């Protein structure tokens, strides 16, 4: 079935470097995407979202890029800090008969080395 | 302001028992969602409520699972005759509408012995 997936299960970066986490989606009709950060033992924390009528959206230290041509989503974290260490999930809004729920990928674990 | 809250934070039960998990959404949010997360996995959609509409139950894994939302606010997820494979973290989220950001609670960790 169609699903959201991630290219890399783990990512290790040096503190201060920029991080890029990638995500592929398979439904070209998807119109809304969200990135979440999940720390151990906690619920997912909203980071940033983007709608399909946009290519780029920026937040504080984060940027989400959407490439609809290749159905690719990425999260860029500038000047990565130890506190950014977590699992990051991309999600797309459900489609077909179920358009309210989110469909999540399996996540990428980001480890920041001091 | 207050975020989504869930209770209990942890629940240990014996196989075959029924359990109830509670979710208090953010005030004013009309949409409420339940997800399940198994160890090291992504989130699996279970059910969602939008306003007064009939809930979307398409993600419920079996008829042992049910949920209700009273007064458009608090929701309870009930699992009857629990099985070991039901062990997971159950997460609740709420949003202003079904096409806006969902905000998650801390989850309830359910362990079925």
mmCIF file with all atom_site columns, C-alpha atoms in Angstrom:
data_model
loop_
_atom_site.group_PDB
_atom_site.id
_atom_site.type_symbol
_atom_site.label_atom_id
_atom_site.label_alt_id
_atom_site.label_comp_id
_atom_site.label_asym_id
_atom_site.label_entity_id
_atom_site.label_seq_id
_atom_site.pdbx_PDB_ins_code
_atom_site.Cartn_x
_atom_site.Cartn_y
_atom_site.Cartn_z
_atom_site.occupancy
_atom_site.B_iso_or_equiv
_atom_site.pdbx_formal_charge
_atom_site.auth_seq_id
_atom_site.auth_comp_id
_atom_site.auth_asym_id
_atom_site.auth_atom_id
_atom_site.pdbx_PDB_model_num
ATOM 1   C CA . UNK A 1 1   ? 0.000   0.000   0.000  1.00 0.00 ? 1   UNK A CA 1
ATOM 2   C CA . UNK A 1 2   ? 1.019   3.642   -0.215 1.00 0.00 ? 2   UNK A CA 1
ATOM 3   C CA . UNK A 1 3   ? 3.036   4.954   2.677  1.00 0.00 ? 3   UNK A CA 1
ATOM 4   C CA . UNK A 1 4   ? 5.497   7.543   3.810  1.00 0.00 ? 4   UNK A CA 1
ATOM 5   C CA . UNK A 1 5   ? 9.063   6.328   4.181  1.00 0.00 ? 5   UNK A CA 1
ATOM 6   C CA . UNK A 1 6   ? 12.472  7.633   5.171  1.00 0.00 ? 6   UNK A CA 1
ATOM 7   C CA . UNK A 1 7   ? 15.734  7.183   3.290  1.00 0.00 ? 7   UNK A CA 1
ATOM 8   C CA . UNK A 1 8   ? 18.011  6.857   6.335  1.00 0.00 ? 8   UNK A CA 1
ATOM 9   C CA . UNK A 1 9   ? 17.176  5.214   9.645  1.00 0.00 ? 9   UNK A CA 1
ATOM 10  C CA . UNK A 1 10  ? 20.061  6.893   11.527 1.00 0.00 ? 10  UNK A CA 1
ATOM 11  C CA . UNK A 1 11  ? 21.991  10.123  11.134 1.00 0.00 ? 11  UNK A CA 1
ATOM 12  C CA . UNK A 1 12  ? 24.990  11.231  13.159 1.00 0.00 ? 12  UNK A CA 1
ATOM 13  C CA . UNK A 1 13  ? 26.205  14.828  12.949 1.00 0.00 ? 13  UNK A CA 1
ATOM 14  C CA . UNK A 1 14  ? 28.690  17.040  14.717 1.00 0.00 ? 14  UNK A CA 1
ATOM 15  C CA . UNK A 1 15  ? 27.368  19.765  16.971 1.00 0.00 ? 15  UNK A CA 1
ATOM 16  C CA . UNK A 1 16  ? 27.137  22.994  15.011 1.00 0.00 ? 16  UNK A CA 1
ATOM 17  C CA . UNK A 1 17  ? 26.763  21.307  11.641 1.00 0.00 ? 17  UNK A CA 1
ATOM 18  C CA . UNK A 1 18  ? 23.579  21.376  9.612  1.00 0.00 ? 18  UNK A CA 1
ATOM 19  C CA . UNK A 1 19  ? 21.398  18.264  9.495  1.00 0.00 ? 19  UNK A CA 1
ATOM 20  C CA . UNK A 1 20  ? 19.230  17.095  6.651  1.00 0.00 ? 20  UNK A CA 1
ATOM 21  C CA . UNK A 1 21  ? 16.613  14.417  7.158  1.00 0.00 ? 21  UNK A CA 1
ATOM 22  C CA . UNK A 1 22  ? 14.881  13.049  4.097  1.00 0.00 ? 22  UNK A CA 1
ATOM 23  C CA . UNK A 1 23  ? 11.500  11.512  3.466  1.00 0.00 ? 23  UNK A CA 1
ATOM 24  C CA . UNK A 1 24  ? 9.787   10.040  0.415  1.00 0.00 ? 24  UNK A CA 1
ATOM 25  C CA . UNK A 1 25  ? 6.065   9.849   -0.053 1.00 0.00 ? 25  UNK A CA 1
ATOM 26  C CA . UNK A 1 26  ? 4.195   7.846   -2.625 1.00 0.00 ? 26  UNK A CA 1
ATOM 27  C CA . UNK A 1 27  ? 0.815   9.539   -2.993 1.00 0.00 ? 27  UNK A CA 1
ATOM 28  C CA . UNK A 1 28  ? 1.014   12.450  -5.415 1.00 0.00 ? 28  UNK A CA 1
ATOM 29  C CA . UNK A 1 29  ? -2.376  13.628  -4.157 1.00 0.00 ? 29  UNK A CA 1
ATOM 30  C CA . UNK A 1 30  ? -1.061  14.253  -0.629 1.00 0.00 ? 30  UNK A CA 1
ATOM 31  C CA . UNK A 1 31  ? -1.565  17.895  0.239  1.00 0.00 ? 31  UNK A CA 1
ATOM 32  C CA . UNK A 1 32  ? -0.285  18.334  3.777  1.00 0.00 ? 32  UNK A CA 1
ATOM 33  C CA . UNK A 1 33  ? 2.914   17.214  5.485  1.00 0.00 ? 33  UNK A CA 1
ATOM 34  C CA . UNK A 1 34  ? 4.280   17.527  9.006  1.00 0.00 ? 34  UNK A CA 1
ATOM 35  C CA . UNK A 1 35  ? 7.595   16.894  10.714 1.00 0.00 ? 35  UNK A CA 1
ATOM 36  C CA . UNK A 1 36  ? 7.660   15.712  14.306 1.00 0.00 ? 36  UNK A CA 1
ATOM 37  C CA . UNK A 1 37  ? 10.455  15.280  16.818 1.00 0.00 ? 37  UNK A CA 1
ATOM 38  C CA . UNK A 1 38  ? 10.156  12.546  19.408 1.00 0.00 ? 38  UNK A CA 1
ATOM 39  C CA . UNK A 1 39  ? 12.435  12.251  22.400 1.00 0.00 ? 39  UNK A CA 1
ATOM 40  C CA . UNK A 1 40  ? 12.664  9.058   24.383 1.00 0.00 ? 40  UNK A CA 1
ATOM 41  C CA . UNK A 1 41  ? 9.608   8.485   26.545 1.00 0.00 ? 41  UNK A CA 1
ATOM 42  C CA . UNK A 1 42  ? 7.693   11.456  25.168 1.00 0.00 ? 42  UNK A CA 1
ATOM 43  C CA . UNK A 1 43  ? 4.980   12.061  22.623 1.00 0.00 ? 43  UNK A CA 1
ATOM 44  C CA . UNK A 1 44  ? 5.816   13.484  19.183 1.00 0.00 ? 44  UNK A CA 1
ATOM 45  C CA . UNK A 1 45  ? 6.446   17.215  19.213 1.00 0.00 ? 45  UNK A CA 1
ATOM 46  C CA . UNK A 1 46  ? 5.276   19.316  16.270 1.00 0.00 ? 46  UNK A CA 1
ATOM 47  C CA . UNK A 1 47  ? 8.163   20.980  14.446 1.00 0.00 ? 47  UNK A CA 1
ATOM 48  C CA . UNK A 1 48  ? 6.878   22.399  11.186 1.00 0.00 ? 48  UNK A CA 1
ATOM 49  C CA . UNK A 1 49  ? 4.292   21.719  8.525  1.00 0.00 ? 49  UNK A CA 1
ATOM 50  C CA . UNK A 1 50  ? 3.896   22.503  4.855  1.00 0.00 ? 50  UNK A CA 1
ATOM 51  C CA . UNK A 1 51  ? 1.072   22.362  2.367  1.00 0.00 ? 51  UNK A CA 1
ATOM 52  C CA . UNK A 1 52  ? 1.405   21.161  -1.182 1.00 0.00 ? 52  UNK A CA 1
ATOM 53  C CA . UNK A 1 53  ? 0.987   24.669  -2.620 1.00 0.00 ? 53  UNK A CA 1
ATOM 54  C CA . UNK A 1 54  ? 4.369   25.587  -1.129 1.00 0.00 ? 54  UNK A CA 1
ATOM 55  C CA . UNK A 1 55  ? 7.925   24.436  -1.891 1.00 0.00 ? 55  UNK A CA 1
ATOM 56  C CA . UNK A 1 56  ? 9.648   25.733  1.196  1.00 0.00 ? 56  UNK A CA 1
ATOM 57  C CA . UNK A 1 57  ? 8.797   26.855  4.668  1.00 0.00 ? 57  UNK A CA 1
ATOM 58  C CA . UNK A 1 58  ? 11.088  28.138  7.381  1.00 0.00 ? 58  UNK A CA 1
ATOM 59  C CA . UNK A 1 59  ? 10.852  28.093  11.137 1.00 0.00 ? 59  UNK A CA 1
ATOM 60  C CA . UNK A 1 60  ? 13.305  28.711  13.913 1.00 0.00 ? 60  UNK A CA 1
ATOM 61  C CA . UNK A 1 61  ? 16.495  26.908  12.806 1.00 0.00 ? 61  UNK A CA 1
ATOM 62  C CA . UNK A 1 62  ? 14.421  24.532  10.679 1.00 0.00 ? 62  UNK A CA 1
ATOM 63  C CA . UNK A 1 63  ? 13.437  24.519  7.034  1.00 0.00 ? 63  UNK A CA 1
ATOM 64  C CA . UNK A 1 64  ? 11.154  22.073  5.275  1.00 0.00 ? 64  UNK A CA 1
ATOM 65  C CA . UNK A 1 65  ? 11.482  21.571  1.540  1.00 0.00 ? 65  UNK A CA 1
ATOM 66  C CA . UNK A 1 66  ? 8.859   19.899  -0.591 1.00 0.00 ? 66  UNK A CA 1
ATOM 67  C CA . UNK A 1 67  ? 9.628   18.578  -4.052 1.00 0.00 ? 67  UNK A CA 1
ATOM 68  C CA . UNK A 1 68  ? 6.372   17.412  -5.556 1.00 0.00 ? 68  UNK A CA 1
ATOM 69  C CA . UNK A 1 69  ? 8.004   16.348  -8.802 1.00 0.00 ? 69  UNK A CA 1
ATOM 70  C CA . UNK A 1 70  ? 9.899   13.535  -7.102 1.00 0.00 ? 70  UNK A CA 1
ATOM 71  C CA . UNK A 1 71  ? 7.591   13.265  -4.076 1.00 0.00 ? 71  UNK A CA 1
ATOM 72  C CA . UNK A 1 72  ? 10.329  14.125  -1.627 1.00 0.00 ? 72  UNK A CA 1
ATOM 73  C CA . UNK A 1 73  ? 10.279  15.993  1.654  1.00 0.00 ? 73  UNK A CA 1
ATOM 74  C CA . UNK A 1 74  ? 13.255  17.113  3.714  1.00 0.00 ? 74  UNK A CA 1
ATOM 75  C CA . UNK A 1 75  ? 13.870  18.732  7.066  1.00 0.00 ? 75  UNK A CA 1
ATOM 76  C CA . UNK A 1 76  ? 16.939  20.888  7.472  1.00 0.00 ? 76  UNK A CA 1
ATOM 77  C CA . UNK A 1 77  ? 18.159  21.791  10.946 1.00 0.00 ? 77  UNK A CA 1
ATOM 78  C CA . UNK A 1 78  ? 20.691  24.594  11.119 1.00 0.00 ? 78  UNK A CA 1
ATOM 79  C CA . UNK A 1 79  ? 23.514  24.607  13.665 1.00 0.00 ? 79  UNK A CA 1
ATOM 80  C CA . UNK A 1 80  ? 22.472  21.287  15.165 1.00 0.00 ? 80  UNK A CA 1
ATOM 81  C CA . UNK A 1 81  ? 22.604  21.138  18.952 1.00 0.00 ? 81  UNK A CA 1
ATOM 82  C CA . UNK A 1 82  ? 22.764  18.214  21.394 1.00 0.00 ? 82  UNK A CA 1
ATOM 83  C CA . UNK A 1 83  ? 19.146  18.957  22.294 1.00 0.00 ? 83  UNK A CA 1
ATOM 84  C CA . UNK A 1 84  ? 18.160  18.130  18.729 1.00 0.00 ? 84  UNK A CA 1
ATOM 85  C CA . UNK A 1 85  ? 19.039  14.474  19.318 1.00 0.00 ? 85  UNK A CA 1
ATOM 86  C CA . UNK A 1 86  ? 15.792  12.566  18.864 1.00 0.00 ? 86  UNK A CA 1
ATOM 87  C CA . UNK A 1 87  ? 13.824  10.516  16.361 1.00 0.00 ? 87  UNK A CA 1
ATOM 88  C CA . UNK A 1 88  ? 12.286  12.566  13.582 1.00 0.00 ? 88  UNK A CA 1
ATOM 89  C CA . UNK A 1 89  ? 9.134   11.496  11.774 1.00 0.00 ? 89  UNK A CA 1
ATOM 90  C CA . UNK A 1 90  ? 7.601   12.848  8.645  1.00 0.00 ? 90  UNK A CA 1
ATOM 91  C CA . UNK A 1 91  ? 3.893   12.370  8.161  1.00 0.00 ? 91  UNK A CA 1
ATOM 92  C CA . UNK A 1 92  ? 1.362   13.023  5.443  1.00 0.00 ? 92  UNK A CA 1
ATOM 93  C CA . UNK A 1 93  ? -2.315  13.594  5.784  1.00 0.00 ? 93  UNK A CA 1
ATOM 94  C CA . UNK A 1 94  ? -4.451  10.573  5.082  1.00 0.00 ? 94  UNK A CA 1
ATOM 95  C CA . UNK A 1 95  ? -6.198  10.211  1.781  1.00 0.00 ? 95  UNK A CA 1
ATOM 96  C CA . UNK A 1 96  ? -9.054  8.365   0.247  1.00 0.00 ? 96  UNK A CA 1
ATOM 97  C CA . UNK A 1 97  ? -11.742 7.615   2.781  1.00 0.00 ? 97  UNK A CA 1
ATOM 98  C CA . UNK A 1 98  ? -9.618  8.642   5.736  1.00 0.00 ? 98  UNK A CA 1
ATOM 99  C CA . UNK A 1 99  ? -8.387  12.185  5.313  1.00 0.00 ? 99  UNK A CA 1
ATOM 100 C CA . UNK A 1 100 ? -8.040  13.307  8.867  1.00 0.00 ? 100 UNK A CA 1
ATOM 101 C CA . UNK A 1 101 ? -5.400  10.972  10.214 1.00 0.00 ? 101 UNK A CA 1
ATOM 102 C CA . UNK A 1 102 ? -1.688  11.205  9.587  1.00 0.00 ? 102 UNK A CA 1
ATOM 103 C CA . UNK A 1 103 ? 0.365   8.467   7.956  1.00 0.00 ? 103 UNK A CA 1
ATOM 104 C CA . UNK A 1 104 ? 3.795   8.241   9.559  1.00 0.00 ? 104 UNK A CA 1
ATOM 105 C CA . UNK A 1 105 ? 7.106   6.915   8.374  1.00 0.00 ? 105 UNK A CA 1
ATOM 106 C CA . UNK A 1 106 ? 9.258   4.785   10.650 1.00 0.00 ? 106 UNK A CA 1
ATOM 107 C CA . UNK A 1 107 ? 11.502  7.671   11.706 1.00 0.00 ? 107 UNK A CA 1
ATOM 108 C CA . UNK A 1 108 ? 15.132  8.747   11.526 1.00 0.00 ? 108 UNK A CA 1
ATOM 109 C CA . UNK A 1 109 ? 17.249  8.820   14.645 1.00 0.00 ? 109 UNK A CA 1
ATOM 110 C CA . UNK A 1 110 ? 19.417  11.917  14.823 1.00 0.00 ? 110 UNK A CA 1
ATOM 111 C CA . UNK A 1 111 ? 22.475  11.767  17.070 1.00 0.00 ? 111 UNK A CA 1
ATOM 112 C CA . UNK A 1 112 ? 24.453  14.927  17.704 1.00 0.00 ? 112 UNK A CA 1
ATOM 113 C CA . UNK A 1 113 ? 28.080  14.507  18.713 1.00 0.00 ? 113 UNK A CA 1
ATOM 114 C CA . UNK A 1 114 ? 29.507  17.225  20.981 1.00 0.00 ? 114 UNK A CA 1
ATOM 115 C CA . UNK B 2 1   ? -1.547  26.961  27.651 1.00 0.00 ? 1   UNK B CA 1
ATOM 116 C CA . UNK B 2 2   ? -2.254  23.370  28.579 1.00 0.00 ? 2   UNK B CA 1
ATOM 117 C CA . UNK B 2 3   ? -1.414  20.728  26.041 1.00 0.00 ? 3   UNK B CA 1
ATOM 118 C CA . UNK B 2 4   ? -2.960  17.341  25.443 1.00 0.00 ? 4   UNK B CA 1
ATOM 119 C CA . UNK B 2 5   ? -2.983  15.231  28.575 1.00 0.00 ? 5   UNK B CA 1
ATOM 120 C CA . UNK B 2 6   ? -3.360  11.472  28.899 1.00 0.00 ? 6   UNK B CA 1
ATOM 121 C CA . UNK B 2 7   ? -3.904  9.137   31.793 1.00 0.00 ? 7   UNK B CA 1
ATOM 122 C CA . UNK B 2 8   ? -2.626  6.895   33.116 1.00 0.00 ? 8   UNK B CA 1
ATOM 123 C CA . UNK B 2 9   ? 0.957   7.366   31.992 1.00 0.00 ? 9   UNK B CA 1
ATOM 124 C CA . UNK B 2 10  ? 1.609   3.672   32.509 1.00 0.00 ? 10  UNK B CA 1
ATOM 125 C CA . UNK B 2 11  ? -0.740  0.723   32.703 1.00 0.00 ? 11  UNK B CA 1
ATOM 126 C CA . UNK B 2 12  ? 0.159   -2.876  33.397 1.00 0.00 ? 12  UNK B CA 1
ATOM 127 C CA . UNK B 2 13  ? -2.598  -5.409  33.010 1.00 0.00 ? 13  UNK B CA 1
ATOM 128 C CA . UNK B 2 14  ? -3.096  -9.112  32.688 1.00 0.00 ? 14  UNK B CA 1
ATOM 129 C CA . UNK B 2 15  ? -4.068  -10.805 29.478 1.00 0.00 ? 15  UNK B CA 1
ATOM 130 C CA . UNK B 2 16  ? -7.840  -10.927 29.112 1.00 0.00 ? 16  UNK B CA 1
ATOM 131 C CA . UNK B 2 17  ? -8.572  -7.852  31.216 1.00 0.00 ? 17  UNK B CA 1
ATOM 132 C CA . UNK B 2 18  ? -10.222 -4.706  29.872 1.00 0.00 ? 18  UNK B CA 1
ATOM 133 C CA . UNK B 2 19  ? -8.455  -1.336  29.998 1.00 0.00 ? 19  UNK B CA 1
ATOM 134 C CA . UNK B 2 20  ? -9.547  2.257   29.544 1.00 0.00 ? 20  UNK B CA 1
ATOM 135 C CA . UNK B 2 21  ? -7.209  5.016   28.445 1.00 0.00 ? 21  UNK B CA 1
ATOM 136 C CA . UNK B 2 22  ? -8.161  8.658   28.762 1.00 0.00 ? 22  UNK B CA 1
ATOM 137 C CA . UNK B 2 23  ? -7.325  11.708  26.664 1.00 0.00 ? 23  UNK B CA 1
ATOM 138 C CA . UNK B 2 24  ? -7.984  15.363  27.409 1.00 0.00 ? 24  UNK B CA 1
ATOM 139 C CA . UNK B 2 25  ? -7.462  17.397  24.228 1.00 0.00 ? 25  UNK B CA 1
ATOM 140 C CA . UNK B 2 26  ? -6.415  21.012  23.966 1.00 0.00 ? 26  UNK B CA 1
ATOM 141 C CA . UNK B 2 27  ? -9.369  23.252  24.735 1.00 0.00 ? 27  UNK B CA 1
ATOM 142 C CA . UNK B 2 28  ? -11.159 24.358  21.574 1.00 0.00 ? 28  UNK B CA 1
ATOM 143 C CA . UNK B 2 29  ? -9.745  21.631  19.353 1.00 0.00 ? 29  UNK B CA 1
ATOM 144 C CA . UNK B 2 30  ? -12.536 19.953  17.443 1.00 0.00 ? 30  UNK B CA 1
ATOM 145 C CA . UNK B 2 31  ? -10.550 16.996  16.125 1.00 0.00 ? 31  UNK B CA 1
ATOM 146 C CA . UNK B 2 32  ? -9.145  14.217  18.298 1.00 0.00 ? 32  UNK B CA 1
ATOM 147 C CA . UNK B 2 33  ? -7.037  11.253  17.220 1.00 0.00 ? 33  UNK B CA 1
ATOM 148 C CA . UNK B 2 34  ? -5.741  8.029   18.701 1.00 0.00 ? 34  UNK B CA 1
ATOM 149 C CA . UNK B 2 35  ? -2.554  6.370   17.485 1.00 0.00 ? 35  UNK B CA 1
ATOM 150 C CA . UNK B 2 36  ? -0.545  3.399   18.633 1.00 0.00 ? 36  UNK B CA 1
ATOM 151 C CA . UNK B 2 37  ? 3.240   3.130   18.648 1.00 0.00 ? 37  UNK B CA 1
ATOM 152 C CA . UNK B 2 38  ? 4.969   -0.187  19.106 1.00 0.00 ? 38  UNK B CA 1
ATOM 153 C CA . UNK B 2 39  ? 8.564   -0.324  20.304 1.00 0.00 ? 39  UNK B CA 1
ATOM 154 C CA . UNK B 2 40  ? 10.891  1.361   17.825 1.00 0.00 ? 40  UNK B CA 1
ATOM 155 C CA . UNK B 2 41  ? 8.152   1.833   15.271 1.00 0.00 ? 41  UNK B CA 1
ATOM 156 C CA . UNK B 2 42  ? 6.255   4.679   13.720 1.00 0.00 ? 42  UNK B CA 1
ATOM 157 C CA . UNK B 2 43  ? 2.755   5.657   14.684 1.00 0.00 ? 43  UNK B CA 1
ATOM 158 C CA . UNK B 2 44  ? -0.238  3.632   13.589 1.00 0.00 ? 44  UNK B CA 1
ATOM 159 C CA . UNK B 2 45  ? -3.553  5.420   13.220 1.00 0.00 ? 45  UNK B CA 1
ATOM 160 C CA . UNK B 2 46  ? -6.469  3.970   15.177 1.00 0.00 ? 46  UNK B CA 1
ATOM 161 C CA . UNK B 2 47  ? -9.466  6.316   15.190 1.00 0.00 ? 47  UNK B CA 1
ATOM 162 C CA . UNK B 2 48  ? -10.368 9.964   14.939 1.00 0.00 ? 48  UNK B CA 1
ATOM 163 C CA . UNK B 2 49  ? -13.242 12.225  15.896 1.00 0.00 ? 49  UNK B CA 1
ATOM 164 C CA . UNK B 2 50  ? -14.143 15.452  14.125 1.00 0.00 ? 50  UNK B CA 1
ATOM 165 C CA . UNK B 2 51  ? -16.774 17.607  15.751 1.00 0.00 ? 51  UNK B CA 1
ATOM 166 C CA . UNK B 2 52  ? -20.146 15.886  15.812 1.00 0.00 ? 52  UNK B CA 1
ATOM 167 C CA . UNK B 2 53  ? -19.435 13.685  12.809 1.00 0.00 ? 53  UNK B CA 1
ATOM 168 C CA . UNK B 2 54  ? -19.335 9.921   13.069 1.00 0.00 ? 54  UNK B CA 1
ATOM 169 C CA . UNK B 2 55  ? -15.815 8.834   14.036 1.00 0.00 ? 55  UNK B CA 1
ATOM 170 C CA . UNK B 2 56  ? -13.454 7.350   11.483 1.00 0.00 ? 56  UNK B CA 1
ATOM 171 C CA . UNK B 2 57  ? -12.745 3.895   12.898 1.00 0.00 ? 57  UNK B CA 1
ATOM 172 C CA . UNK B 2 58  ? -10.849 2.572   9.910  1.00 0.00 ? 58  UNK B CA 1
ATOM 173 C CA . UNK B 2 59  ? -7.605  2.072   11.839 1.00 0.00 ? 59  UNK B CA 1
ATOM 174 C CA . UNK B 2 60  ? -8.953  -0.018  14.706 1.00 0.00 ? 60  UNK B CA 1
ATOM 175 C CA . UNK B 2 61  ? -7.199  -3.422  14.549 1.00 0.00 ? 61  UNK B CA 1
ATOM 176 C CA . UNK B 2 62  ? -10.083 -5.482  15.914 1.00 0.00 ? 62  UNK B CA 1
ATOM 177 C CA . UNK B 2 63  ? -13.525 -5.217  17.457 1.00 0.00 ? 63  UNK B CA 1
ATOM 178 C CA . UNK B 2 64  ? -11.892 -5.405  20.887 1.00 0.00 ? 64  UNK B CA 1
ATOM 179 C CA . UNK B 2 65  ? -10.941 -1.770  20.394 1.00 0.00 ? 65  UNK B CA 1
ATOM 180 C CA . UNK B 2 66  ? -13.446 1.043   20.768 1.00 0.00 ? 66  UNK B CA 1
ATOM 181 C CA . UNK B 2 67  ? -13.407 4.723   21.606 1.00 0.00 ? 67  UNK B CA 1
ATOM 182 C CA . UNK B 2 68  ? -15.844 7.409   22.526 1.00 0.00 ? 68  UNK B CA 1
ATOM 183 C CA . UNK B 2 69  ? -15.708 11.132  22.905 1.00 0.00 ? 69  UNK B CA 1
ATOM 184 C CA . UNK B 2 70  ? -18.067 12.758  25.348 1.00 0.00 ? 70  UNK B CA 1
ATOM 185 C CA . UNK B 2 71  ? -19.279 16.317  24.954 1.00 0.00 ? 71  UNK B CA 1
ATOM 186 C CA . UNK B 2 72  ? -16.844 16.953  22.140 1.00 0.00 ? 72  UNK B CA 1
ATOM 187 C CA . UNK B 2 73  ? -13.938 16.966  24.565 1.00 0.00 ? 73  UNK B CA 1
ATOM 188 C CA . UNK B 2 74  ? -12.566 14.066  26.619 1.00 0.00 ? 74  UNK B CA 1
ATOM 189 C CA . UNK B 2 75  ? -12.070 10.745  24.873 1.00 0.00 ? 75  UNK B CA 1
ATOM 190 C CA . UNK B 2 76  ? -11.693 7.220   26.201 1.00 0.00 ? 76  UNK B CA 1
ATOM 191 C CA . UNK B 2 77  ? -10.075 4.372   24.303 1.00 0.00 ? 77  UNK B CA 1
ATOM 192 C CA . UNK B 2 78  ? -11.198 0.971   25.534 1.00 0.00 ? 78  UNK B CA 1
ATOM 193 C CA . UNK B 2 79  ? -9.468  -2.301  24.814 1.00 0.00 ? 79  UNK B CA 1
ATOM 194 C CA . UNK B 2 80  ? -11.417 -5.386  25.805 1.00 0.00 ? 80  UNK B CA 1
ATOM 195 C CA . UNK B 2 81  ? -9.891  -8.787  26.545 1.00 0.00 ? 81  UNK B CA 1
ATOM 196 C CA . UNK B 2 82  ? -6.369  -7.448  26.151 1.00 0.00 ? 82  UNK B CA 1
ATOM 197 C CA . UNK B 2 83  ? -3.750  -9.534  24.377 1.00 0.00 ? 83  UNK B CA 1
ATOM 198 C CA . UNK B 2 84  ? 0.033   -9.351  24.635 1.00 0.00 ? 84  UNK B CA 1
ATOM 199 C CA . UNK B 2 85  ? 0.247   -7.886  21.140 1.00 0.00 ? 85  UNK B CA 1
ATOM 200 C CA . UNK B 2 86  ? -1.741  -4.893  22.409 1.00 0.00 ? 86  UNK B CA 1
ATOM 201 C CA . UNK B 2 87  ? 1.322   -3.804  24.391 1.00 0.00 ? 87  UNK B CA 1
ATOM 202 C CA . UNK B 2 88  ? 2.378   -0.424  22.990 1.00 0.00 ? 88  UNK B CA 1
ATOM 203 C CA . UNK B 2 89  ? 2.312   3.283   23.682 1.00 0.00 ? 89  UNK B CA 1
ATOM 204 C CA . UNK B 2 90  ? -1.094  4.751   22.947 1.00 0.00 ? 90  UNK B CA 1
ATOM 205 C CA . UNK B 2 91  ? -0.920  8.356   21.841 1.00 0.00 ? 91  UNK B CA 1
ATOM 206 C CA . UNK B 2 92  ? -3.674  10.896  21.613 1.00 0.00 ? 92  UNK B CA 1
ATOM 207 C CA . UNK B 2 93  ? -3.546  14.069  19.522 1.00 0.00 ? 93  UNK B CA 1
ATOM 208 C CA . UNK B 2 94  ? -5.867  16.974  18.890 1.00 0.00 ? 94  UNK B CA 1
ATOM 209 C CA . UNK B 2 95  ? -6.111  19.692  16.270 1.00 0.00 ? 95  UNK B CA 1
ATOM 210 C CA . UNK B 2 96  ? -8.232  22.714  15.458 1.00 0.00 ? 96  UNK B CA 1
ATOM 211 C CA . UNK B 2 97  ? -9.486  20.990  12.342 1.00 0.00 ? 97  UNK B CA 1
ATOM 212 C CA . UNK B 2 98  ? -8.720  17.858  10.401 1.00 0.00 ? 98  UNK B CA 1
ATOM 213 C CA . UNK B 2 99  ? -6.309  19.620  8.054  1.00 0.00 ? 99  UNK B CA 1
ATOM 214 C CA . UNK B 2 100 ? -4.276  21.463  10.663 1.00 0.00 ? 100 UNK B CA 1
ATOM 215 C CA . UNK B 2 101 ? -1.343  20.478  12.858 1.00 0.00 ? 101 UNK B CA 1
ATOM 216 C CA . UNK B 2 102 ? -1.945  17.697  15.337 1.00 0.00 ? 102 UNK B CA 1
ATOM 217 C CA . UNK B 2 103 ? -0.523  18.093  18.820 1.00 0.00 ? 103 UNK B CA 1
ATOM 218 C CA . UNK B 2 104 ? 0.268   14.984  20.792 1.00 0.00 ? 104 UNK B CA 1
ATOM 219 C CA . UNK B 2 105 ? -0.008  14.048  24.422 1.00 0.00 ? 105 UNK B CA 1
ATOM 220 C CA . UNK B 2 106 ? 2.707   12.150  26.316 1.00 0.00 ? 106 UNK B CA 1
ATOM 221 C CA . UNK B 2 107 ? 1.066   8.794   25.701 1.00 0.00 ? 107 UNK B CA 1
ATOM 222 C CA . UNK B 2 108 ? 0.015   5.847   27.845 1.00 0.00 ? 108 UNK B CA 1
ATOM 223 C CA . UNK B 2 109 ? 2.400   2.917   27.931 1.00 0.00 ? 109 UNK B CA 1
ATOM 224 C CA . UNK B 2 110 ? 0.336   -0.256  28.055 1.00 0.00 ? 110 UNK B CA 1
ATOM 225 C CA . UNK B 2 111 ? 1.946   -3.527  29.047 1.00 0.00 ? 111 UNK B CA 1
ATOM 226 C CA . UNK B 2 112 ? -0.096  -6.723  28.838 1.00 0.00 ? 112 UNK B CA 1
ATOM 227 C CA . UNK B 2 113 ? 1.406   -9.598  30.797 1.00 0.00 ? 113 UNK B CA 1
#
